[in-house]
Tab-separated table of N, CA and C in Angstrom:
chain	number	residue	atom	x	y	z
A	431	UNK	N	-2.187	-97.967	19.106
A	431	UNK	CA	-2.754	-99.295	19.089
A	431	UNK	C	-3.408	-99.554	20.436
A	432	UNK	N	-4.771	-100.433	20.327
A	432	UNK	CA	-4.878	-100.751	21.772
A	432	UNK	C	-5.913	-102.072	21.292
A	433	UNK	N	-6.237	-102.703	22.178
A	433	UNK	CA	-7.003	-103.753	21.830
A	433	UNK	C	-8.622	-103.851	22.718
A	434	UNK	N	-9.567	-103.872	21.992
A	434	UNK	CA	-11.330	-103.502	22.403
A	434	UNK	C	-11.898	-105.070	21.923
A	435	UNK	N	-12.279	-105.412	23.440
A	435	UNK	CA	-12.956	-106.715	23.358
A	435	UNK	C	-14.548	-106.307	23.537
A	436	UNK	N	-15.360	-107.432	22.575
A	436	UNK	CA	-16.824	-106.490	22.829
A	436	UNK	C	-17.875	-108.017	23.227
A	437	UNK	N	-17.829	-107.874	24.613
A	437	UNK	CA	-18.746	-109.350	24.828
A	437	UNK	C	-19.050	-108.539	26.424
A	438	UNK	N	-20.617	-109.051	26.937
A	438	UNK	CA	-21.177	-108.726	28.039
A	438	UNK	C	-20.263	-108.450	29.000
A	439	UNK	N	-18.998	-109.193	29.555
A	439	UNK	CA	-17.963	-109.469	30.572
A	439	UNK	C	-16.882	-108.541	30.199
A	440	UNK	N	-16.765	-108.106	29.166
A	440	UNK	CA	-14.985	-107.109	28.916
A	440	UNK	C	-15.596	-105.882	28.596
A	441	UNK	N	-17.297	-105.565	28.335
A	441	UNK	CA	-17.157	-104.021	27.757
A	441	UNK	C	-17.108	-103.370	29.482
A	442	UNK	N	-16.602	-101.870	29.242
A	442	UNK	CA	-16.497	-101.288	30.425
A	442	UNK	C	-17.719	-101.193	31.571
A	443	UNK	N	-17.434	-101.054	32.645
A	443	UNK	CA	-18.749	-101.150	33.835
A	443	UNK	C	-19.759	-101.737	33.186
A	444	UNK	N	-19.764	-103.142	31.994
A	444	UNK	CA	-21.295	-103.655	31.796
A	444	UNK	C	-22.052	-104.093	32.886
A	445	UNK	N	-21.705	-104.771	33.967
A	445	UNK	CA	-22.543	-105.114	34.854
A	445	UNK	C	-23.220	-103.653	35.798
A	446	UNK	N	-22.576	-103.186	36.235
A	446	UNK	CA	-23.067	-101.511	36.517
A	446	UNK	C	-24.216	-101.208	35.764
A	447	UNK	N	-23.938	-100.676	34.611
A	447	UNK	CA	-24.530	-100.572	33.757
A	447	UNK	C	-25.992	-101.004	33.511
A	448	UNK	N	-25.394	-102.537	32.750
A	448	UNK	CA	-26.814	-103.218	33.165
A	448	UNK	C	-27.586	-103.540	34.312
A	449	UNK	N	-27.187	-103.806	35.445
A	449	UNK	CA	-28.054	-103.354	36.924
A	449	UNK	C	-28.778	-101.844	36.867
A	450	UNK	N	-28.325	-100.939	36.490
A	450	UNK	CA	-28.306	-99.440	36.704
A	450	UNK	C	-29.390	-99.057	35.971
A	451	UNK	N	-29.384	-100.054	34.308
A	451	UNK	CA	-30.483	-98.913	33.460
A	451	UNK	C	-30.556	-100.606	33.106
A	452	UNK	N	-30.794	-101.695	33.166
A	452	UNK	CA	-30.981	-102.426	32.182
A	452	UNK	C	-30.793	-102.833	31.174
A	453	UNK	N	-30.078	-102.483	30.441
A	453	UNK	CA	-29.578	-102.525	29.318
A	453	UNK	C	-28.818	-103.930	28.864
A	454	UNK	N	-29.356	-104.124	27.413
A	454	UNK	CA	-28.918	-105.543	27.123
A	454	UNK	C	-27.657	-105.145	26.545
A	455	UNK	N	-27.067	-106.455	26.151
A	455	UNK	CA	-25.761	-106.197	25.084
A	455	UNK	C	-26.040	-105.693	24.252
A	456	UNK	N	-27.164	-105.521	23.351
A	456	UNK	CA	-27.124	-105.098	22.153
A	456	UNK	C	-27.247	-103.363	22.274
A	457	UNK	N	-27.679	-103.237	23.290
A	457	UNK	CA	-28.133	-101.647	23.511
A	457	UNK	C	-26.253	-101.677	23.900
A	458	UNK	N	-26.114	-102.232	24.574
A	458	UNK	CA	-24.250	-101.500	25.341
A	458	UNK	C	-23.349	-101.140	23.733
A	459	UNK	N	-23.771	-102.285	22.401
A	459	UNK	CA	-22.745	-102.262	21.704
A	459	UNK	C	-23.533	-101.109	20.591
A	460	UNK	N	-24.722	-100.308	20.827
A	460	UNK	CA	-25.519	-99.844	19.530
A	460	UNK	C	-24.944	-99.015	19.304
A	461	UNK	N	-23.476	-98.129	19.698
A	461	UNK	CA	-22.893	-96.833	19.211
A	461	UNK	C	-21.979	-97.623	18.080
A	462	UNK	N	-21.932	-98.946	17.972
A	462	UNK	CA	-20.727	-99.749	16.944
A	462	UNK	C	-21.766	-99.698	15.668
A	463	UNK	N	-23.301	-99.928	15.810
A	463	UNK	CA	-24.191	-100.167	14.499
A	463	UNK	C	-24.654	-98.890	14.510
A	464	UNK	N	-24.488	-97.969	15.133
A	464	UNK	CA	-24.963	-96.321	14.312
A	464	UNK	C	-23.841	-96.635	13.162
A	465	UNK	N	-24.636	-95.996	11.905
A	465	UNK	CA	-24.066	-95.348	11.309
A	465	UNK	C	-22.946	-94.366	10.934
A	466	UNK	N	-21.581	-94.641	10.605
A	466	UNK	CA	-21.089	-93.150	10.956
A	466	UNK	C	-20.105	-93.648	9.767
A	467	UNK	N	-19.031	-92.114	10.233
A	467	UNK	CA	-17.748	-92.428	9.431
A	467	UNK	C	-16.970	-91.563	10.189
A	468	UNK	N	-15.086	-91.773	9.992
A	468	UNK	CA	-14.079	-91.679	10.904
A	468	UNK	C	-13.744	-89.945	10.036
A	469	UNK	N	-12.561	-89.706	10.747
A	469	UNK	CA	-11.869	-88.881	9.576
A	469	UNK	C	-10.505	-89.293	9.035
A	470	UNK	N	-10.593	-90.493	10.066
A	470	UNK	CA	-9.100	-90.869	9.541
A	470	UNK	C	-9.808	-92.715	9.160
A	471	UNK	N	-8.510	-93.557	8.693
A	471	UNK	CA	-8.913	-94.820	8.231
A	471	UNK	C	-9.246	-95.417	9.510
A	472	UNK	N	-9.686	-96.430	9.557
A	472	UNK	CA	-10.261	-97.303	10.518
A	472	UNK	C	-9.380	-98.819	10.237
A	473	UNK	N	-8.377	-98.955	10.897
A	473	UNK	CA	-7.939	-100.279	10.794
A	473	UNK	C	-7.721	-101.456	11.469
A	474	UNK	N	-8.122	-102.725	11.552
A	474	UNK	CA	-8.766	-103.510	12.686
A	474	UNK	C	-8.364	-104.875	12.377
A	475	UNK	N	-7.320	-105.549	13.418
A	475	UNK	CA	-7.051	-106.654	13.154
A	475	UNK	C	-7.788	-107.933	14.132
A	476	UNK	N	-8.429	-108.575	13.545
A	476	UNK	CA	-9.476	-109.480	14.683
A	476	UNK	C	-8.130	-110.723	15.282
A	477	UNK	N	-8.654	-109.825	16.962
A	477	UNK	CA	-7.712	-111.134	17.104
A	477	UNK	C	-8.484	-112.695	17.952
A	478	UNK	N	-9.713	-112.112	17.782
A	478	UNK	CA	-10.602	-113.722	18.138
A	478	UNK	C	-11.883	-113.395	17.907
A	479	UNK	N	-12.942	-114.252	18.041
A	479	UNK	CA	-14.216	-113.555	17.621
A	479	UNK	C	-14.621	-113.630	16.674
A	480	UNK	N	-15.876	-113.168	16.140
A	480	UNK	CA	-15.674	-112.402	14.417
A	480	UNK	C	-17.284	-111.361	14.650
A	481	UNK	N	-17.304	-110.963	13.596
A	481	UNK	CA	-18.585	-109.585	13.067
A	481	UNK	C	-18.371	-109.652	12.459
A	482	UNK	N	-19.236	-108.606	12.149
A	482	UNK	CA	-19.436	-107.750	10.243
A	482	UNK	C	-19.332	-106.464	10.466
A	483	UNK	N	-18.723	-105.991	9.514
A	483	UNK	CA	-18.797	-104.602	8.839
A	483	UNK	C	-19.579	-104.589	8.102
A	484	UNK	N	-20.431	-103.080	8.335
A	484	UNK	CA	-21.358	-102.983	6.676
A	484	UNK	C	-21.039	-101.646	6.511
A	485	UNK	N	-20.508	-101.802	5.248
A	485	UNK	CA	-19.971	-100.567	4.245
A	485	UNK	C	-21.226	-99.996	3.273
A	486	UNK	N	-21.318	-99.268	3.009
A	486	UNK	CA	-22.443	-98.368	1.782
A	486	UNK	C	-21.287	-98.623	0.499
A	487	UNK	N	-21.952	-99.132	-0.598
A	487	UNK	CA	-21.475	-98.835	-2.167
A	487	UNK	C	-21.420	-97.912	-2.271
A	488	UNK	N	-21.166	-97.163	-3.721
A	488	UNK	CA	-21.046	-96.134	-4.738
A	488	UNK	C	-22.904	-95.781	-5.169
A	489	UNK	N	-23.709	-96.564	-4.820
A	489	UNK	CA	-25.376	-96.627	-5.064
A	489	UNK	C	-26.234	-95.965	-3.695
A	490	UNK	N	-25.072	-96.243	-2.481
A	490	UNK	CA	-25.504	-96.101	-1.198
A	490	UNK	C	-26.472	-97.478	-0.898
A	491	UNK	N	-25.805	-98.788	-1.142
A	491	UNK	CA	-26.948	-100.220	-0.706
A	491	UNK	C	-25.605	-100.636	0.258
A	492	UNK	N	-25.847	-101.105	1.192
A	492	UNK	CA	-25.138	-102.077	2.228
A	492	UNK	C	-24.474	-103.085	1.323
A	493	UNK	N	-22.856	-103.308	1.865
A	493	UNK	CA	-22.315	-104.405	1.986
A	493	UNK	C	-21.653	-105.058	2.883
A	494	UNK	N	-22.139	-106.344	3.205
A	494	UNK	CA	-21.698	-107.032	4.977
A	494	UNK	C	-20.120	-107.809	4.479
A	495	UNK	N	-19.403	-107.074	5.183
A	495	UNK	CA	-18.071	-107.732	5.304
A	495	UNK	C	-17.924	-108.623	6.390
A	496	UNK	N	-18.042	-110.042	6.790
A	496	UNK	CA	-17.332	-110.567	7.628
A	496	UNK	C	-15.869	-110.737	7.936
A	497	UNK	N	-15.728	-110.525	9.550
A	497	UNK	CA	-14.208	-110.631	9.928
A	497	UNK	C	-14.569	-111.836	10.671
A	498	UNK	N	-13.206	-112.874	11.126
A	498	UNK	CA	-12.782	-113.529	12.077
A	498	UNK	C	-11.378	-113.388	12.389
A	499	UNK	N	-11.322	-114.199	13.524
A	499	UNK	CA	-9.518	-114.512	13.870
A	499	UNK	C	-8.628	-114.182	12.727
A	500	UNK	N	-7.818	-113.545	12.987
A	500	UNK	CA	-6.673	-113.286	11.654
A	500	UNK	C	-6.928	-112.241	10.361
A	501	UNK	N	-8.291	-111.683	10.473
A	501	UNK	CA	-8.449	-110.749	9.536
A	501	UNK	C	-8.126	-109.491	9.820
A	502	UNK	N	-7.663	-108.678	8.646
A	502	UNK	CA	-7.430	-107.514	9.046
A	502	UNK	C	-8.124	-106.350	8.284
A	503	UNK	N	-8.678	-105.620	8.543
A	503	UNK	CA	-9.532	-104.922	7.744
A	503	UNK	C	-9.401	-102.761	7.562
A	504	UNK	N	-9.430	-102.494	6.698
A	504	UNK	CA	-9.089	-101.016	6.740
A	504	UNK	C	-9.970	-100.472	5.905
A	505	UNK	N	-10.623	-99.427	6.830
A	505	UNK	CA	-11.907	-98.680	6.292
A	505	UNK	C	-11.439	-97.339	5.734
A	506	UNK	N	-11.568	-96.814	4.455
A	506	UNK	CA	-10.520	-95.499	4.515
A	506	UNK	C	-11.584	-94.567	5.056
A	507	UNK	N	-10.805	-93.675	5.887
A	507	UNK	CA	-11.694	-92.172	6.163
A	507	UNK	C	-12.527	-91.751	5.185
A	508	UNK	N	-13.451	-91.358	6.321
A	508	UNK	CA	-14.800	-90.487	5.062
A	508	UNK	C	-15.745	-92.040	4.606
A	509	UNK	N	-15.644	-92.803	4.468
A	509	UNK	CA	-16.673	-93.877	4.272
A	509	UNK	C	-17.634	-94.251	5.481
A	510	UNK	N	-18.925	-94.214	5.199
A	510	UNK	CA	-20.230	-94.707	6.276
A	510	UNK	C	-20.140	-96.737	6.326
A	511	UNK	N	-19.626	-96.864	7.464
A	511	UNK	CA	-20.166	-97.676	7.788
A	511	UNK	C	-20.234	-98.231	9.281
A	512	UNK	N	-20.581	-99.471	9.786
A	512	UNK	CA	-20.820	-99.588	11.382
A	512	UNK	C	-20.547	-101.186	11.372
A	513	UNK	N	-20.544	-101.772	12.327
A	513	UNK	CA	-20.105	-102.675	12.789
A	513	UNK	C	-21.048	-103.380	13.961
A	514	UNK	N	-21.266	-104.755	13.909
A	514	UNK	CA	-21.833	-105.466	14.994
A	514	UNK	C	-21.298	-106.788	14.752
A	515	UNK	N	-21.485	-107.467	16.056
A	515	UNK	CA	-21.212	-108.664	16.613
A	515	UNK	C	-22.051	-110.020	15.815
A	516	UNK	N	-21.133	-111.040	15.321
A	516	UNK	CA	-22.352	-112.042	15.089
A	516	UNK	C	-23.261	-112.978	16.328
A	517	UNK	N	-23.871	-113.834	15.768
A	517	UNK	CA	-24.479	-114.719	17.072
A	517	UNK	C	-23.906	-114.939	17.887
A	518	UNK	N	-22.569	-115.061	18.408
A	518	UNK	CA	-21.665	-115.244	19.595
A	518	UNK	C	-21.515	-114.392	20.312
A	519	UNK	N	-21.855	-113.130	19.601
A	519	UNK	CA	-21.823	-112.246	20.648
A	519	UNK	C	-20.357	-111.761	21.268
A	520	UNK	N	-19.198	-111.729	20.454
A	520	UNK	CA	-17.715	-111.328	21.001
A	520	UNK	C	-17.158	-111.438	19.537
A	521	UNK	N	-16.340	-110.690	19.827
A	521	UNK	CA	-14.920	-110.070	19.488
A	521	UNK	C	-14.317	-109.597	19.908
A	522	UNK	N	-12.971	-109.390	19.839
A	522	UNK	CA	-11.739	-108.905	20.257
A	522	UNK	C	-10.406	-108.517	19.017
A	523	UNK	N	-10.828	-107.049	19.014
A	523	UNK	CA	-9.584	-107.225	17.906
A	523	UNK	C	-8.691	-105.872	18.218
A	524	UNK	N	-7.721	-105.843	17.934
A	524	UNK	CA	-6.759	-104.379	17.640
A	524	UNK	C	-7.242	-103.419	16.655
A	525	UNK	N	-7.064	-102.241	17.594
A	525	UNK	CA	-7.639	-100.846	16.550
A	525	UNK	C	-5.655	-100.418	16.492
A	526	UNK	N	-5.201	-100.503	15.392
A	526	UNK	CA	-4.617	-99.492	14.452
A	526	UNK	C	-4.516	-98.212	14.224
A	527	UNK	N	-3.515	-97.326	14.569
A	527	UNK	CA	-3.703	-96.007	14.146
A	527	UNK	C	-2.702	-95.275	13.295
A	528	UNK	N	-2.787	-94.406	12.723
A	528	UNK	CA	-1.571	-93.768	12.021
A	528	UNK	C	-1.705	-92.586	13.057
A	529	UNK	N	-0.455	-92.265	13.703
A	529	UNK	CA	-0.784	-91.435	13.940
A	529	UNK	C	-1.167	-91.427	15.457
A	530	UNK	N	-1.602	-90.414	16.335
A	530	UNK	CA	-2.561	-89.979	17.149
A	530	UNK	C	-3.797	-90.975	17.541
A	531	UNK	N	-3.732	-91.789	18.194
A	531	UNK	CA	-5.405	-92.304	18.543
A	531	UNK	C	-6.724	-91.590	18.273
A	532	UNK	N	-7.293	-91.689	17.151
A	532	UNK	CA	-8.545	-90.761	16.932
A	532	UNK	C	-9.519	-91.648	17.045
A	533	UNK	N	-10.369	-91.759	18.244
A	533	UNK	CA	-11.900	-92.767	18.008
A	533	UNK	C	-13.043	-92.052	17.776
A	534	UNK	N	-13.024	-90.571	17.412
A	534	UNK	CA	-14.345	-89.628	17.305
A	534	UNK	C	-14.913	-90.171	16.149
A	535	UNK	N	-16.478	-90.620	16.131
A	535	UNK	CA	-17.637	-91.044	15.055
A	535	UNK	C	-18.602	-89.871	14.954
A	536	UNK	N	-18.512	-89.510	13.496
A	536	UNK	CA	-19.531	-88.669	12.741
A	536	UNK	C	-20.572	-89.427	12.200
A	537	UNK	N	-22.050	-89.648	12.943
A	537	UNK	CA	-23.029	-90.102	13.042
A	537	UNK	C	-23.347	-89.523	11.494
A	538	UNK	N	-24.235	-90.305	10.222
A	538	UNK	CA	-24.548	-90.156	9.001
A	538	UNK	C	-26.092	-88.963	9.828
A	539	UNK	N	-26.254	-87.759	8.734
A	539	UNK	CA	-25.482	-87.206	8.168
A	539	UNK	C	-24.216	-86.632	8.210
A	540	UNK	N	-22.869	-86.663	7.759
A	540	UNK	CA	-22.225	-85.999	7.829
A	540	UNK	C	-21.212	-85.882	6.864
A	541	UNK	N	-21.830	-85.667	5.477
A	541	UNK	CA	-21.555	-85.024	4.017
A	541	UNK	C	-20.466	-83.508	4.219
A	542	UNK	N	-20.997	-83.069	4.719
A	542	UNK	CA	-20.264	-82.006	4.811
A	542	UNK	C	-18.316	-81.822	5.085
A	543	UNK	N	-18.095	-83.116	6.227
A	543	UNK	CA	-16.960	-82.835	6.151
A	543	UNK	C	-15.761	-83.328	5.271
A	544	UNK	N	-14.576	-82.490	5.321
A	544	UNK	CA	-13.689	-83.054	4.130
A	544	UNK	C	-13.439	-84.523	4.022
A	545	UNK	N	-12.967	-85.271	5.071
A	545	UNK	CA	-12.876	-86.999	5.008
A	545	UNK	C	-13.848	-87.348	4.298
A	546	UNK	N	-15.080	-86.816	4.097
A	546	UNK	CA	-16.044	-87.365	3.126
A	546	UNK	C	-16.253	-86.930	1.930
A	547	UNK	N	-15.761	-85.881	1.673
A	547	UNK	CA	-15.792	-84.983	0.346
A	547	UNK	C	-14.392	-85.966	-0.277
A	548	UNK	N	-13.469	-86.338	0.633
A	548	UNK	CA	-12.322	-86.609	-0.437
A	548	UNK	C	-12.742	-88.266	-0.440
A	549	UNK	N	-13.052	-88.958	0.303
A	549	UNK	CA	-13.481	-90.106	-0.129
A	549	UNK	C	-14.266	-90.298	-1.473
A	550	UNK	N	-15.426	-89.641	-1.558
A	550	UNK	CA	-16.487	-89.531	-2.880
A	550	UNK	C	-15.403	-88.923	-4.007
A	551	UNK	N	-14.570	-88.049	-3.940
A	551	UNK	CA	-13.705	-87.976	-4.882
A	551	UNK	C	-12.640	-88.941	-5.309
A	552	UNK	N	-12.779	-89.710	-4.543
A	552	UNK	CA	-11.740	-90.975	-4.815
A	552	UNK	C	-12.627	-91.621	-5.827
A	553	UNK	N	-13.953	-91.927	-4.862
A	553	UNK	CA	-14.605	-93.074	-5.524
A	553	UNK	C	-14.845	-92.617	-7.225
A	554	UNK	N	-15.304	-91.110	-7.440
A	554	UNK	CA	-15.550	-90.828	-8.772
A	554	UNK	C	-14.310	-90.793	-9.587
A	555	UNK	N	-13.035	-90.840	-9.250
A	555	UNK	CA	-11.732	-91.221	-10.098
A	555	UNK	C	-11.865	-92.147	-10.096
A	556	UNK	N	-11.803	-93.425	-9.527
A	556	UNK	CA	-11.584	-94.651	-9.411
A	556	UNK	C	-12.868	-95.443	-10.060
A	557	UNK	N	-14.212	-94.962	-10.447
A	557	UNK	CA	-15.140	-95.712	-11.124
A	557	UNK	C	-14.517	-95.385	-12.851
C-alpha cells in the first residue's frame, strides 16, 4: 500500500522539473493517460480529489468512470485503460496491492502478454 497524490505541489521534484524543461501539469501527469494495462489488478481507493478512469469495452469504445472521496475502484489485470485528473487538477488516493508492489505499465500495444490473453478470456466466458 502507499498513497500517490497527483496535483502541481505533491508530484515528485515538480518544481525542478518544471523550471528545468517546462513542463505543465498535464505533461508531468501524461504517463497516467497513456494507454496501458497492469499484469496484476489495479486497486485504488480515492482518498480526496476525484478523476476518471477510462476503461475500453468488449467493442474496444471508451468508458469514463468517475472516482471521488470514498471510492474504491479495481481494474482487473490485462485490461487497457488510463487515468487523468478532472478540472481541479488533484487527487490523492491509495494504490492497493496483493502481493508485492507492482507499478510496471504495458503501454497498448500489448496483446501479447498473458494478463491480457486471460482477461479477453474472461470477457468471452462471461458475455
Amino acid at each position: 500500500m502507499d498513497i500517490i497524490t497527483i496535483c502541481e505541489e505533491k508530484l515528485p521534484d515538480y518544481e525542478e522539473k518544471a523550471r528545468s524543461s517546462a513542463l505543465s501539469l498535464l505533461l508531468q501527469i501524461k504517463m497516467f493517460y497513456e494507454e496501458h494495462l497492469h499484469l496484476d489488478d489495479e486497486i485504488r481507493y480515492v482518498l480526496d480529489g476525484s478523476g476518471y478512469f477510462d476503461v475500453r469495452d468488449d467493442e474496444d469504445r471508451w468508458i469514463r468512470i468517475f472516482v471521488e472521496k470514498g471510492d474504491l475502484i479495481t481494474l482487473p489485470a490485462g485490461i487497457y485503460h488510463r487515468f487523468t485528473v478532472d478540472e481541479q487538477n488533484y487527487v490523492k488516493a491509495m494504490r492497493l496491492f496483493v502481493g508485492q508492489p507492482v507499478w510496471t505499465a504495458y503501454n497498448r500495444p500489448a496483446d501479447h502478454l498473458e494478463a491480457r490473453k486471460q482477461y479477453l478470456t474472461f470477457l468471452a466466458q462471461s458475455a
